[in-house]
Amino acid sequence: MELNDRITLSLPCKAEYVSVARLTASGIAYRMGFDIDTVEDIKVAVSEVCSRLINVSKNSDGEYEILYEIDDNRLKVTFSSKNIERAGCIFEDDKDGLGVSIIKAFMDEVEFCPDNKDYILSMTKFIEEKS
Amino acid sequence: MSGELIVRAEYSERDAVVYLSGEIDIYNAQQFKEKIYQVVENSKGDVSIDCSDLNYIDSTGLGVFVGALKKAKQNNRDIHILNIRDNIKKLFVITGLDKLFIIH
């Protein structure tokens, strides 16, 4: 049977909850059968987006959602928010670029600033075929 | 909620060693910054950071490492990184920071 599950996590824009996003990401990735190093990579990439979101959000009452779309061969993670100003392009003026480098290195596909104004970023990791 | 971070410093006549334990992320990066800057300021020589028990670090934490190195270099000193785990070393390599720090 083909997998097509969706899990949504809604979090306040507060630094103390980034670890919750990390735990959820690693739990889902591990459940899908990613190897332990890849689970770690996905966890780090998710955490980087959360941190950046919190840095750019001026309103600590803001919230954001992380949607995990689980297919047989890939995990797609989409971040969205309805109440964070300029949330669409959170990495636009990321000066040091460390977060961007990490996300690009660890995920197979990354879509920054998607057209939909509520979406912030979308990133995908494919499960490697076991030989 | 976040993994606890413990920062312990030992000073000698020649240098200082900082032992990190736990996780560094956006939640506690400021706390880490204050402590590591204090050690860099008070050390009589180079500073070594022992990462044996450091489980996780994000770009916010790496930024603090860079800031501490700049501060050390102003006094012609270096920062040495000891016993770094593979998952964290990977981050140093990806971000190019492995070329800035002395990693043992």
mmCIF file of C-alpha atoms in Angstrom, chain A residues 15-20 22 37 40-41 43-44 47-48 51-52 54-55 96 98-99 101-102 105-106, chain B residues 1-3 23-28 55-60 62-63 66 87 90-91 94-97:
data_model
loop_
_atom_site.group_PDB
_atom_site.id
_atom_site.type_symbol
_atom_site.label_atom_id
_atom_site.label_comp_id
_atom_site.label_asym_id
_atom_site.label_seq_id
_atom_site.Cartn_x
_atom_site.Cartn_y
_atom_site.Cartn_z
ATOM 1 C CA ALA A 15 12.939 29.612 21.009
ATOM 2 C CA GLU A 16 12.074 27.145 23.753
ATOM 3 C CA TYR A 17 9.897 25.096 21.373
ATOM 4 C CA VAL A 18 12.452 24.570 18.588
ATOM 5 C CA SER A 19 13.540 21.384 20.313
ATOM 6 C CA VAL A 20 9.961 20.093 19.920
ATOM 7 C CA ARG A 22 13.578 18.710 16.211
ATOM 8 C CA ASP A 37 22.836 10.057 9.844
ATOM 9 C CA GLU A 40 20.171 13.805 12.093
ATOM 10 C CA ASP A 41 20.508 15.870 8.882
ATOM 11 C CA LYS A 43 16.487 17.297 12.224
ATOM 12 C CA VAL A 44 19.223 19.914 11.820
ATOM 13 C CA SER A 47 15.732 23.325 13.345
ATOM 14 C CA GLU A 48 17.571 25.860 11.174
ATOM 15 C CA SER A 51 15.478 29.362 14.356
ATOM 16 C CA ARG A 52 15.453 31.722 11.416
ATOM 17 C CA ILE A 54 11.971 33.080 15.293
ATOM 18 C CA ASN A 55 14.782 35.525 14.498
ATOM 19 C CA ASP A 96 26.178 34.887 7.636
ATOM 20 C CA LEU A 98 25.335 29.450 7.797
ATOM 21 C CA GLY A 99 21.712 28.324 8.094
ATOM 22 C CA SER A 101 24.389 26.383 3.721
ATOM 23 C CA ILE A 102 23.281 23.763 6.213
ATOM 24 C CA ALA A 105 23.616 20.599 2.144
ATOM 25 C CA PHE A 106 21.311 18.406 4.172
ATOM 26 C CA MET B 1 11.971 21.907 26.843
ATOM 27 C CA SER B 2 15.330 22.411 25.117
ATOM 28 C CA GLY B 3 18.257 20.155 25.984
ATOM 29 C CA GLU B 23 22.731 21.106 23.161
ATOM 30 C CA ILE B 24 23.304 24.612 21.830
ATOM 31 C CA ASP B 25 20.466 26.184 19.883
ATOM 32 C CA ILE B 26 18.654 29.495 19.557
ATOM 33 C CA TYR B 27 17.197 29.025 23.046
ATOM 34 C CA ASN B 28 20.494 29.005 24.932
ATOM 35 C CA ASN B 55 25.194 16.501 21.244
ATOM 36 C CA TYR B 56 23.834 19.225 19.019
ATOM 37 C CA ILE B 57 24.632 22.710 17.767
ATOM 38 C CA ASP B 58 22.803 24.921 15.280
ATOM 39 C CA SER B 59 23.957 27.880 13.188
ATOM 40 C CA THR B 60 23.209 30.242 16.066
ATOM 41 C CA LEU B 62 28.232 28.186 15.366
ATOM 42 C CA GLY B 63 27.901 31.967 15.085
ATOM 43 C CA VAL B 66 32.947 32.483 15.255
ATOM 44 C CA ASN B 87 27.592 14.978 13.380
ATOM 45 C CA LYS B 90 29.980 17.708 9.567
ATOM 46 C CA LEU B 91 28.434 21.114 10.312
ATOM 47 C CA ILE B 94 29.679 22.271 5.459
ATOM 48 C CA THR B 95 29.884 25.839 6.709
ATOM 49 C CA GLY B 96 33.642 26.075 6.052
ATOM 50 C CA LEU B 97 34.353 26.758 9.717
#
